[in-house]
Structure formats: C-alpha cells, structure tokens
XYZ file of C-alpha atoms in Angstrom:
569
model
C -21.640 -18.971 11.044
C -19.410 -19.581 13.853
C -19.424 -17.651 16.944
C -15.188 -17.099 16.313
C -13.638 -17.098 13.349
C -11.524 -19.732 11.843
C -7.740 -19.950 10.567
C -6.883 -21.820 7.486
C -3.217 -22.710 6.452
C -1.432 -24.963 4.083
C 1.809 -26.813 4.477
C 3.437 -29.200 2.698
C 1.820 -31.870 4.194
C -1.825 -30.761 4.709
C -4.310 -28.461 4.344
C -6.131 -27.513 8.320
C -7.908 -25.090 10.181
C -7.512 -23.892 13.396
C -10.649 -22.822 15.660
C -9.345 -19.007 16.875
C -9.766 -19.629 20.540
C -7.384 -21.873 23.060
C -5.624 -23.793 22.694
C -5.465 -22.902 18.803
C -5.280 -26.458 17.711
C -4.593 -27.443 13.984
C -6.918 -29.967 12.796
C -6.546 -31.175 9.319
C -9.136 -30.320 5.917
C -8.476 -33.320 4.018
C -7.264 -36.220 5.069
C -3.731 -37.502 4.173
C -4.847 -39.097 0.475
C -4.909 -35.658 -0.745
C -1.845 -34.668 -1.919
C -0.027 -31.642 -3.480
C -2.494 -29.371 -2.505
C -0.806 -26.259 -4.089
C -3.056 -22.983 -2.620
C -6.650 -22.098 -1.069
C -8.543 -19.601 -1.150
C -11.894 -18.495 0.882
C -15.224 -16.971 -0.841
C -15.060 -13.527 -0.010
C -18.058 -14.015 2.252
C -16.711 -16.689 4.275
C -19.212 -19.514 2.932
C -16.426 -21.737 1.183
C -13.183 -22.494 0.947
C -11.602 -23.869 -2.118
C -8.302 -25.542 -2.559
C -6.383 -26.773 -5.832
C -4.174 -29.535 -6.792
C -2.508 -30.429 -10.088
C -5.160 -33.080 -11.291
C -8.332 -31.040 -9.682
C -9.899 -27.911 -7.865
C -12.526 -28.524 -4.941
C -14.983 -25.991 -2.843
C -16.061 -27.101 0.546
C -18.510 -25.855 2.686
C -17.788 -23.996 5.812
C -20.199 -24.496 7.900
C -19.541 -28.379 8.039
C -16.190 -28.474 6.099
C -18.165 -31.360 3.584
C -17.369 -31.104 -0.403
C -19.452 -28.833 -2.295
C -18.410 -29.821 -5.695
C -14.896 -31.509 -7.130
C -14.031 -29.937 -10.260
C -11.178 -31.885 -12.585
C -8.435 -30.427 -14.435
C -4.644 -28.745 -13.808
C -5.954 -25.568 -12.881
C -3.572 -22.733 -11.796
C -5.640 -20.086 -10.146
C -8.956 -19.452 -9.307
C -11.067 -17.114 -7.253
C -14.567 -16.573 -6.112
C -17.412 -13.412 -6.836
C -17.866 -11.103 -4.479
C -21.243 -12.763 -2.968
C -19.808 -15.724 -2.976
C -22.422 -17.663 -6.062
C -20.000 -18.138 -8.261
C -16.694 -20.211 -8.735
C -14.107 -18.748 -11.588
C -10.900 -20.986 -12.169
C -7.758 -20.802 -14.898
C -5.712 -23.275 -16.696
C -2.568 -22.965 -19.097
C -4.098 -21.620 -23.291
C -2.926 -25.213 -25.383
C -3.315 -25.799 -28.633
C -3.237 -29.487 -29.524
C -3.550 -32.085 -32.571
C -7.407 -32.743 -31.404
C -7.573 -28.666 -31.204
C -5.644 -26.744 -33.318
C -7.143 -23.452 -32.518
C -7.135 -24.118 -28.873
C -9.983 -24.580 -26.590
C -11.851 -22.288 -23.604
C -9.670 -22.005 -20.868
C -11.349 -19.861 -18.332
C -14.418 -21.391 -16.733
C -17.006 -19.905 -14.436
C -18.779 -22.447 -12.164
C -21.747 -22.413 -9.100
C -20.060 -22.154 -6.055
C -23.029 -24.588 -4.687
C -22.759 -27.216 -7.031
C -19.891 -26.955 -9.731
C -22.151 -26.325 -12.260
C -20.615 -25.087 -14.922
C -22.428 -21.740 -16.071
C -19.562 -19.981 -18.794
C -16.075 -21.026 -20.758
C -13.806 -18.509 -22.539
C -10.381 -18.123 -23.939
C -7.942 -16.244 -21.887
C -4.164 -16.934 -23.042
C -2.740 -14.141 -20.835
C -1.851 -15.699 -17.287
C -1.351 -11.662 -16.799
C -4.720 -9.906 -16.410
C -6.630 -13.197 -16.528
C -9.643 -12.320 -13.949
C -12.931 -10.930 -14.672
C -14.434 -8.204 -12.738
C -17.454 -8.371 -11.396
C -19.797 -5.590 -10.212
C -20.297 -5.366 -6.042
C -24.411 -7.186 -6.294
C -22.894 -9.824 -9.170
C -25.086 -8.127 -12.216
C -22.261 -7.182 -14.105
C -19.482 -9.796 -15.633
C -16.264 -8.105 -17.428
C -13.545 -9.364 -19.330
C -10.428 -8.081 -20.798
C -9.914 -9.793 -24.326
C -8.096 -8.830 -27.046
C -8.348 -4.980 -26.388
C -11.979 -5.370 -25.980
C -13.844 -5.320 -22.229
C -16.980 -7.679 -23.129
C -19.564 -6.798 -20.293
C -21.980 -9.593 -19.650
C -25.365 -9.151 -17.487
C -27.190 -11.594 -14.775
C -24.982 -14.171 -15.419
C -26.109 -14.837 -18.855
C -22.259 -15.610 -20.475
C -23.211 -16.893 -23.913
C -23.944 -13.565 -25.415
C -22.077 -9.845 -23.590
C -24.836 -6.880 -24.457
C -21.893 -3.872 -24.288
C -18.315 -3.630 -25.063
C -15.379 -1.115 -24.777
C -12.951 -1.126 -27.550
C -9.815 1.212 -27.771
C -6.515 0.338 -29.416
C -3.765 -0.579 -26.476
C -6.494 -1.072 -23.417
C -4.413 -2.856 -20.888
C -6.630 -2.935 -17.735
C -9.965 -2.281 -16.285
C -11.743 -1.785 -13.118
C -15.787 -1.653 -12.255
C -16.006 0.362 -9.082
C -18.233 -1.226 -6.137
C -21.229 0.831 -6.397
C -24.548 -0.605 -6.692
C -27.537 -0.934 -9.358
C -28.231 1.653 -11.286
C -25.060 3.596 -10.470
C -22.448 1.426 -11.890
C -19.077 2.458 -13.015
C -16.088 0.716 -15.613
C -12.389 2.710 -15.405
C -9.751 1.704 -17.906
C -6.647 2.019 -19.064
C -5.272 2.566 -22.402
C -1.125 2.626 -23.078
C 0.178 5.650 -25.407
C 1.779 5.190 -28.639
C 4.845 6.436 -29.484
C 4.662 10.558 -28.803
C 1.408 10.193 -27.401
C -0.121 9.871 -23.534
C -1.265 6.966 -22.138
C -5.063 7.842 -20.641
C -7.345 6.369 -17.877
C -10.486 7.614 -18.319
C -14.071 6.443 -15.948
C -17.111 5.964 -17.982
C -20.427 5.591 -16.622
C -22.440 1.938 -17.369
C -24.056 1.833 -20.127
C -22.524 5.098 -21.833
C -19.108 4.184 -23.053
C -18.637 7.271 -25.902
C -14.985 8.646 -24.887
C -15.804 11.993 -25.722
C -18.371 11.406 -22.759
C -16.704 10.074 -19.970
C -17.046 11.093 -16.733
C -13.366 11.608 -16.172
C -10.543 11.717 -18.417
C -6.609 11.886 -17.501
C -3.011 11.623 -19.351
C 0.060 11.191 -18.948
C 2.999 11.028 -20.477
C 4.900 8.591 -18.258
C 3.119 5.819 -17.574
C 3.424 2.123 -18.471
C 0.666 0.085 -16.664
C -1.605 1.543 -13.973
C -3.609 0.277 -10.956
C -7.247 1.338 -9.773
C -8.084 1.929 -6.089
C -12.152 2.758 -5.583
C -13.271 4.262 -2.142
C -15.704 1.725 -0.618
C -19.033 3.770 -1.899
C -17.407 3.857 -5.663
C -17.681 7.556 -5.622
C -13.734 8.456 -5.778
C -11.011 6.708 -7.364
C -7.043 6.668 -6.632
C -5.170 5.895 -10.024
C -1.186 4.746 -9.486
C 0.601 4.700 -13.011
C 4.318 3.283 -13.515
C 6.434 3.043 -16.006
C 8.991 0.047 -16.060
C 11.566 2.212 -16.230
C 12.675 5.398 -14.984
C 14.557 7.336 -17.689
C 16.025 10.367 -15.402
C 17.832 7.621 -13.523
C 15.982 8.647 -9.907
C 14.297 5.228 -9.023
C 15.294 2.002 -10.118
C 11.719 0.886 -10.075
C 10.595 3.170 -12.392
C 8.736 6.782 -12.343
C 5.226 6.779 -10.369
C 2.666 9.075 -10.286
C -1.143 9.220 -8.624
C -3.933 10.927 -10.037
C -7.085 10.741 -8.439
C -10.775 11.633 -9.780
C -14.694 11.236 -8.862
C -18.272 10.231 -10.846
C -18.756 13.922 -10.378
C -15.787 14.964 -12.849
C -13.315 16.207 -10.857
C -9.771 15.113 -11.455
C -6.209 16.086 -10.831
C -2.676 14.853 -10.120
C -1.384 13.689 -6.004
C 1.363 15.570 -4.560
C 2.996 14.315 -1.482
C 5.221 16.273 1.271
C 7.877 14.245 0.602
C 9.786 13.222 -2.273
C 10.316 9.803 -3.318
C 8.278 6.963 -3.870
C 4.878 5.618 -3.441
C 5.123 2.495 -1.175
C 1.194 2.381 -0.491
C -2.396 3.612 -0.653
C -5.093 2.493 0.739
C -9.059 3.749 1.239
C -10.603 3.302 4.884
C -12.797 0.341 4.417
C -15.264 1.699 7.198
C -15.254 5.300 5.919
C -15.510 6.366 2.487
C -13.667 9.477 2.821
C -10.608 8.741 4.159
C -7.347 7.330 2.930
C -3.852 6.644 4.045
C -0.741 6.880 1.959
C 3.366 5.774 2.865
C 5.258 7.733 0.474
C 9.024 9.014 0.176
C 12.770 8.206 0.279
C 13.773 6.567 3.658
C 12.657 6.991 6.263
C 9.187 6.866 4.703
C 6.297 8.993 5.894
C 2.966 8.195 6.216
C -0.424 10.809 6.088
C -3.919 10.007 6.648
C -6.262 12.320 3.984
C -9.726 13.011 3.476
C -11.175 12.440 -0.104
C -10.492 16.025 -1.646
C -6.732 14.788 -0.662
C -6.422 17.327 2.404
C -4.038 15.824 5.128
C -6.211 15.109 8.179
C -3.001 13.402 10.130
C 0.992 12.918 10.016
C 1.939 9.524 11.286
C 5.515 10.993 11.143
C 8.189 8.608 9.905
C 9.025 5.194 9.904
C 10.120 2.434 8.650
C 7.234 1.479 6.683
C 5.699 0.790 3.471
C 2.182 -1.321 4.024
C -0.867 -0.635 4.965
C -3.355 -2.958 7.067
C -6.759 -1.615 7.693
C -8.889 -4.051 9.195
C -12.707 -4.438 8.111
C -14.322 -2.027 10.515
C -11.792 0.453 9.610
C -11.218 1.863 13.502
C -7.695 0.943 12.856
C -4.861 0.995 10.891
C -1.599 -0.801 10.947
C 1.817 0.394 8.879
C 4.405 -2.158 8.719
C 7.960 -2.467 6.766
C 8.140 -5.553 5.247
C 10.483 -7.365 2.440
C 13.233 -4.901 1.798
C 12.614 -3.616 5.417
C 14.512 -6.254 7.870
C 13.122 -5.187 11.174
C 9.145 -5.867 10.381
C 8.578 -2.916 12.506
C 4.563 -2.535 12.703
C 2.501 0.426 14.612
C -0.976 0.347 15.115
C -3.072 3.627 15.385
C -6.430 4.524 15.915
C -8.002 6.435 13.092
C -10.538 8.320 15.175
C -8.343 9.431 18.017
C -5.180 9.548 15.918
C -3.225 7.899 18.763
C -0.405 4.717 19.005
C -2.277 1.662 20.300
C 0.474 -0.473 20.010
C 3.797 -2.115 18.554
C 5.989 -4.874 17.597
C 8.387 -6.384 15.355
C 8.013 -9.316 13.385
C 11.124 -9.917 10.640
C 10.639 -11.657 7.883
C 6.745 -11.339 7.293
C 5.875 -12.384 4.280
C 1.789 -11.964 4.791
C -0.420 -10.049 7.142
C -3.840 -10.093 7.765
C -6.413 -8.660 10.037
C -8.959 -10.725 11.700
C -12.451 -9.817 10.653
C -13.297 -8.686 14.431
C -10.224 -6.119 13.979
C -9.119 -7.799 17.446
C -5.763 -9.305 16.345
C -3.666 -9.926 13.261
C -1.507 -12.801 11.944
C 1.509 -12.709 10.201
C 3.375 -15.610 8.554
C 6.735 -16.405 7.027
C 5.891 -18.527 3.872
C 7.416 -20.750 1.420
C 9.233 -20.020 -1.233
C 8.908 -16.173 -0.789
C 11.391 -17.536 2.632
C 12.756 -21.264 3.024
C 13.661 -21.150 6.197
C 11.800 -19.801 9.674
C 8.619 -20.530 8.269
C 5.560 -20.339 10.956
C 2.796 -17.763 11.918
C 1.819 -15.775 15.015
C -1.029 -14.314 16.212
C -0.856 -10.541 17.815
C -3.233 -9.018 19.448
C -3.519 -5.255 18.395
C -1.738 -3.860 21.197
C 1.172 -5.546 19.947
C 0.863 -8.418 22.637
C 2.009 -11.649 21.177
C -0.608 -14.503 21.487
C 0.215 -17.075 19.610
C 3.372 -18.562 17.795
C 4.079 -21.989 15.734
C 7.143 -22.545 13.862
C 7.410 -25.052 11.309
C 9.364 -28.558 12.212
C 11.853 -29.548 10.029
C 11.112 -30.111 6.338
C 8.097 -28.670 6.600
C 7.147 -25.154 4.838
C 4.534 -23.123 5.277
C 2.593 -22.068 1.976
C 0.105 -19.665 2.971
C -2.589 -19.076 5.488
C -5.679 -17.046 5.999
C -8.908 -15.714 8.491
C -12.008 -17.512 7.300
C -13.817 -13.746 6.136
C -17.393 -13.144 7.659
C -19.544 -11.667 10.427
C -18.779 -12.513 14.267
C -19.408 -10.904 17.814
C -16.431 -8.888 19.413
C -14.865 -10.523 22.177
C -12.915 -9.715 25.398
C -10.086 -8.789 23.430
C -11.586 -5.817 22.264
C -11.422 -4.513 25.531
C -8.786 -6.417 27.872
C -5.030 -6.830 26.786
C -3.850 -10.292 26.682
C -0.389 -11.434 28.288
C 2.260 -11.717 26.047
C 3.752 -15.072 25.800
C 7.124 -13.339 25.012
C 9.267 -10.194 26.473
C 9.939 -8.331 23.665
C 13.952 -7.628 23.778
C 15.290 -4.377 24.243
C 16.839 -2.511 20.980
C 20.673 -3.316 21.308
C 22.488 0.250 21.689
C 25.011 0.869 18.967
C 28.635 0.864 19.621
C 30.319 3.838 21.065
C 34.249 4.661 21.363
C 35.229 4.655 24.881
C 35.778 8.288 24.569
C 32.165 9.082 23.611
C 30.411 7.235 26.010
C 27.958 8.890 28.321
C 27.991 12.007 26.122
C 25.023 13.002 24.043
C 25.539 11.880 20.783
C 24.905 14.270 17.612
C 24.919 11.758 14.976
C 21.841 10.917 13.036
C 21.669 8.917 10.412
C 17.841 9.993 9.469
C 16.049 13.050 10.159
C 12.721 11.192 11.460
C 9.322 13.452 11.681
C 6.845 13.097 14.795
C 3.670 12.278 14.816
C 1.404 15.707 14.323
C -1.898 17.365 12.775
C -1.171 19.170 9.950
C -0.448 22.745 10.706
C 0.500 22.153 14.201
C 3.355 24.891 15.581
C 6.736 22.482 15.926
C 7.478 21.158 19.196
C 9.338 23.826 21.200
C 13.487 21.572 21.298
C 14.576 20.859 24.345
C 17.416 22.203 26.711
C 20.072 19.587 25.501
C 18.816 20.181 21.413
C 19.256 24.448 22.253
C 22.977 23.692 23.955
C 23.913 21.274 20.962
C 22.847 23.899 18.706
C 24.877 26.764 20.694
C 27.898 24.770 20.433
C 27.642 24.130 16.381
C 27.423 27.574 16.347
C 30.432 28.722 18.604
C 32.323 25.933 16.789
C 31.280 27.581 12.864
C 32.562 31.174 14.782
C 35.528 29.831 15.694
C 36.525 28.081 12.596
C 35.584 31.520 10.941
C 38.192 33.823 12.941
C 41.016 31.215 12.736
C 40.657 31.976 8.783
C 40.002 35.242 9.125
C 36.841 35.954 7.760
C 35.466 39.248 8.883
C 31.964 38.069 7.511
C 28.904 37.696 10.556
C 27.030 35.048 11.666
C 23.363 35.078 11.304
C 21.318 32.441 13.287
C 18.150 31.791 11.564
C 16.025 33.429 14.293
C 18.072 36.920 13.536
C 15.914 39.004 11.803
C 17.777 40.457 8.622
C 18.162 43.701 7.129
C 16.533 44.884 3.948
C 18.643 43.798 1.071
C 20.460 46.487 -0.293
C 20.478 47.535 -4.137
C 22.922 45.483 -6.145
C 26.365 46.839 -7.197
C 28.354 45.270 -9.528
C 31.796 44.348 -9.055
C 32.782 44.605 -12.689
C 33.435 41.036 -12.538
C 30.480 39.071 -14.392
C 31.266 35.450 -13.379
C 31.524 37.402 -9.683
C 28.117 39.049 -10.232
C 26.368 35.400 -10.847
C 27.488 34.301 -8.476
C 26.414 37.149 -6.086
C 23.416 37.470 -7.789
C 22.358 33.492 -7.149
C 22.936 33.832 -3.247
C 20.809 36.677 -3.253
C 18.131 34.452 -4.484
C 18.954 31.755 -2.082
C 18.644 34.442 0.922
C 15.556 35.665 -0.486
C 13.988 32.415 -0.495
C 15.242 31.739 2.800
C 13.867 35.048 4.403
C 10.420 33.640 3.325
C 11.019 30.044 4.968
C 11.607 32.064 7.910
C 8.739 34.397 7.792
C 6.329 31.053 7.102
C 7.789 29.501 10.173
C 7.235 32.053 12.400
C 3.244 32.065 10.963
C 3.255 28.655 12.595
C 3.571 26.804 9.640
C 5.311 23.621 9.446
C 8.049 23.314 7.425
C 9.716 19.994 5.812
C 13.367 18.687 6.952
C 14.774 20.206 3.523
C 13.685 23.879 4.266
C 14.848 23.470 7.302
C 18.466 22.527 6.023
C 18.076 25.669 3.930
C 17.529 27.917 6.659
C 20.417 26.392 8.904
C 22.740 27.094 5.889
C 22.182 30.792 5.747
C 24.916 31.862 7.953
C 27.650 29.772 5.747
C 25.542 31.848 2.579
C 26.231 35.462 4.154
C 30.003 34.551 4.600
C 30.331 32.986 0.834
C 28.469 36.647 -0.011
C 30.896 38.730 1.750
C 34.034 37.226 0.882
C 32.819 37.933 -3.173
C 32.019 41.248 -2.220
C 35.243 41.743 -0.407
C-alpha cells in the first residue's frame, strides 16, 4: 500500500490516476487503445480497481496498476465484496432464438483471477445486487419475492430462504459470525400496512422476529445499520404524497435494535428528510438534515436523544469521513450555492467553510485530511473539473476540463495510510474566496439596520441551552414594532392593551356568554390560543428552548387580547 493515497478519474478520453501529493499530476490507466471506458469502480479495500467498457469489464491491481483478469461481455454495472475476493458484474435479461427462456445474467467472479465462481438470473436492473455479510460468509439475493441466502461461497445450492408475498428489498447488517442479521421489506396490499421487520440468521419465522414495524404509508424503504449492526435507521416513502404537502412524496423514519426495541423518528422541525447518516467511527451516534428551508441539522445518540444543533443551513448531505472525527453538511443539486461546513464531532465546533456550486460528487479522503468534489458529466455538461479542499475549507487543488472534454466520475483509491502534515498545518489557499455580494438597498434605506428576513435561521447550540440573551439593536427593533402596533391601535380606537410576551398575565376569568353563539366560538377558541401561549411562556422562562413557530405564537398574543376585547366589547 502506498504511503498517500491515490485519485482515480475518468474522462472522455481516458481513464488516470493522480498520486495525492505535488504537483498532482494525471497519469493515464490504460493507454489510448482503450476506448469508451464507461465507469470504474475501486474494491472496497483499495486492492483493485475495475473499469467497464461496452465489449468487456477488467480488474487491475493496485499496487502495480497490471491486469488482474479481462472479463468479456456488455456489462452495465458491477461492484466488488466487501473484502475485496470477489468480483460481481450485470448485463441486460435477453431472451433469444438460441435461448428462449433466457440465460444467467448476473455473474460472480475472483477478484484475483476472473474465475468465474456463480451465474444467476436477475431481470430487474432495479434491486439487482446481492448483499453480502461484513466477513463474506453470507451471499443474498432478491429473486422473485424470495431472498436465497447462500454460505462460503458455495452458489450452486442456497441452504435458507425468506419468502413473503410483495418483499421488495433487503439488507444484512455488518455484524460478524455468529451474530448475523437479514432486514426486509415487504409492500402492503390494498387496506393493509406495508412492514419491515429484522430477523435474526438462521431463524426466519415472522412471528419471531426480532423487530417488527408498519405502516400505512409507505411505498419502498431504505436500511441504514450503525457500524456494529446493533441499531438500524429505516426511511420509508411513498411515491406520492396524497395530502398534497411534498411533491416528493410522504417520508417517515422508524428506527429499531437486535434487542427489540422499535419506534417511529420525530424531528424538531417539520418538513422533510434530506439525510441520515451513522458515525462511521462511533457506533452510537448519528446525524440527520431534516425540514422545510432553511434545513436543520442535529447530531443524536442511538436511543435518538439530540446530543448537538448544528442550527440551520443550507444543507441537505452528509459527509463523514472514515475516522468519523468529522463531519461535513453540504447543499447540493437543488441548492445553488454548494455551501459546505465542516464540524468536529467531539468538540462540536466549525473547523471550516466554503462554497463549491455545482457539485455533483463529494468524497472524503481516507486520511479525513481533505475532500474532493467534482462537477460531472451528464448530471452537468458544462464546468466540469474537480478540486481538492483541505478541511479547513482551504482550496488546494483545482482542474477544469478543456474543451470537449467531460468529466465522468472520479474517486480516492479506499485503504489504510499515515496522517500527514495536513492534519495539523493549514495549507495556503490557491484562491481568495470572494466576499458575499450585499443585496440591493433603496437609497433611502441605506446605512439603516434592516428588519427584513427572508428565513428565520437557528444557531448553533446544545440541546437545552437558555437562548442567547438579543442584543441592544434586536431589543430597540423590537421596542419600535411595538410603539408602532400601539400607535396603529389608538388611531382606530381600540381601547384593548398591549401585552408583551414577558408581561405576566392575569388569571383568566370565568367565561360569560354574550348570548351570541358564533361570538362565544369565537371567544372561546382565543381562550385556548392564550392558554397555550401562557404555557410557551412559562416553558421559556424554565430555560427551555423553544422552536421559531412557538415563538411566532407568543409574539402574536398582544394582536389575540385586542381580537378578544373587541368581541367582548
């Protein structure tokens, strides 16, 4: 293994590498005679890197970059096992004259060699990979409603199965021998839940598994195992949402653990669930970027108890790199600015930012000393290139494509390698990053302080934490909506007082009807409203913090005691 990791990128024209030190120079895989390379991939171990094109798939070998085995055949995705042994490829189901039926279409090959060790039908491009257990003892594949679970590599004959009528996905968690564990997912028919349920290898009885959840609303689902396989994040969609709130669809999280427990993941704030991810380096934590605009993000421990508030940003990714000491949130696709913060996990303070627009991949290195991110081809056609950051947000590196050539993807060569200086020093940046352009002002507005905001944006705090005393200029601002509400009030002649929300309030007083029943709703309803106010109030001088909506709701009781009055009047 090499004392610095390697880059790996294709382009139209080639496939090369790039050693990660000065002065980063590209130096090509293959040589120009291989053509219409279409993607790569590296073994998740760092060992081999494989590449495909439409006549054949090839591994090479790392450590010299010679050709492990040349496999032929269209093939249109592959990947490797998670120790690296074996070599798992997919081409297009056809049925032809010579095979009516159709022949195997999924083949499993040694990484070393190319021998082939396993062929199956898989027609579904969807779904198509097998799972594999974390030590390579287990093989699973999704056919035909059925998970067939093979052992030590032995894929002529599977020793268990799962059957259950709509199973739509599956998920082995990455625990080790003997404690091995198979989630799946199984859709609802028509008045009944869909389920996700965890069972325990080699017991797969439903009326025994080890966890067992429905719901109502949810059309395909996605598994996210903790690094120990103990606890397991499940995100369910459906395709479409029926009240009309999202137009992506209703989302929910449920969560459970190979001890039984189970439940369903509320967040803070309402809206929906850009990201989760697990702490690769610690078991028990995990980060989530959830909510309408501007998103907020929340660092939890496993029994889902916030342990940190990021705040808000613009964000909806999550980047942890392998050690897990760090974590990055960035806003990418829908997000224009490719704002990215980077945080340390332990301390729970800002290491660093930048903005990168138009990222269409990110990726740590494995040292967790810089990241890349790329603009690729076709997700972008034009401004395709890569740069290199170091995690203090210092750019190090930057190469932007020439013309007609695109950038297809590109990738850190996995593995183990020393930390370096720039663990410790901050590099130079080879550009100033420019200063946000101000928005326009009237000339009549200028050097005033401005009131507007277009978001209400939350600051970075530990959960519980007594909000920030507001400053002088918030307190005047504040005395001045005030004085402007009073005077708005007299002009009208309303007769009703003002209540700040500090002003401690009176015991309500028995109701009295007016002998007008549309008139007594209505009174009636307010009273409810101040009575759920007066608690707000009484929980935020406890210390406890309260969201940006019950805060609106407390700032709106004065106009609520005026509305009261005048019906009483």
């Amino acid at each position: 293994m090499a004392s610095v990791p390697n880059i790996a990128g294709l382009t139209n024209r080639n496939l090369f590498r790039i050693g990660f030190q000065e002065p980063y120079k590209e130096v090509a895989v293959r040589d120009e005679a291989t053509t219409n390379i279409r993607s790569f991939i590296f073994s998740p171990k760092g060992t081999y890197i494989a590449f495909r094109t439409d006549k054949k798939a090839e591994i090479l070998k790392c450590a010299d970059w010679s050709v492990a085995a040349s496999i032929e055949g269209n093939y249109k995705e592959m990947f490797f096992s998670p120790l690296d042994n074996y070599f798992i490829i997919w081409e297009m189901f056809a049925m032809t004259k010579e095979n009516p039926q159709g022949k195997p279409n999924l083949h499993v090959f040694k990484s070393s060699d190319g021998t082939k060790v396993g062929s199956f039908v898989q027609k579904n491009q969807i779904g198509w990979e097998p799972k594999w257990s974390a030590d390579e003892k287990l093989f699973a594949i999704l056919v035909n409603n059925r998970v067939l679970i093979y052992e030590d590599v032995k894929l002529d004959h599977y020793t268990h199965s799962i059957q259950a009528e709509k199973l739509q996905a599956f998920s082995i968690s990455p625990s080790l021998a003997p404690a091995y564990y198979i989630s799946i997912f199984t859709l609802g028919k028509a008045g009944q839940p869909s389920f996700w349920r965890v069972f325990k290898f080699p017991n797969f009885d439903p009326t025994q598994s080890v966890v067992s959840r429905s719901s109502f609303q949810a059309d395909k689902a996605t598994f996210h195992w903790n690094r120990r396989g103990t606890n397991l994040f499940v995100l369910t969609q459906t395709d479409v949402d029926k009240t009309g709130g999202s137009y992506y669809g209703k989302q929910s999280l449920s969560y459970g653990d190979v001890k039984g427990n189970g439940g369903n993941m509320t967040f803070s704030k309402e809206g929906p669930i850009h990201a989760i991810s697990w702490n690769p380096g610690n078991w028990n934590e995990w980060v989530a970027v959830y909510g309408h605009a501007p998103a907020k993000a929340t660092i939890f421990n496993a029994k889902c108890e916030p342990l940190f508030e990021f705040g808000t940003g613009a964000w909806n990714a999550i980047y942890f790199p392998p050690e897990g000491n760090l974590v990055l949130l960035g806003g990418f696709g829908n997000i224009a600015t490719g704002h990215i913060s980077v945080w340390d996990v332990r301390g729970y303070k800002k290491l660093g930012e930048c903005s990168a627009p138009d990222t269409t991949s990110l990726a740590w290195d494995p040292r967790g000393e810089c990241f890349l991110t790329a603009t690729t081809y076709p997700r972008l056609t034009v401004g395709n290139g890569y740069k290199i950051w170091h995690y203090t947000g210092a750019l190090m590196h930057k190469r932007t494509c020439e013309d007609k050539e695109n950038l297809l993807s590109i990738s850190w060569q996995p593995g183990n390698y020393p930390k370096s200086d720039l663990s410790k020093s901050v590099p130079k940046s080879i550009e100033v990053t420019p200063k946000a352009t101000a928005a326009y002002r009237p000339p009549g507005a200028r050097n005033k302080p401005s009131t507007f905001t277009f978001h209400e944006h939350e600051k970075p705090h530990k959960p519980g934490q007594v909000e920030a005393t507001p400053s002088k200029q918030a307190i005047k601002q504040k005395e001045k909506r005030e004085a402007r509400k009073a005077r708005k009030a007299e002009e009208r002649g309303d007769a009703a007082p003002t209540v700040t929300p500090t002003t401690p309030t009176t015991p309500k007083a028995p109701f009295v009807s007016t002998g007008d029943p549309e008139k007594d709703k209505k009174i009636k309803n307010l009273n409810k409203k101040l009575n759920d106010i007066e608690k707000l109030k009484q929980q935020k001088a406890s210390g406890k913090q309260l969201e940006l909506n019950q805060l609106a709701k407390i700032e709106n009781e004065a106009a609520l005691l005026q509305e009261l009055a005048q019906l009483k009047l």
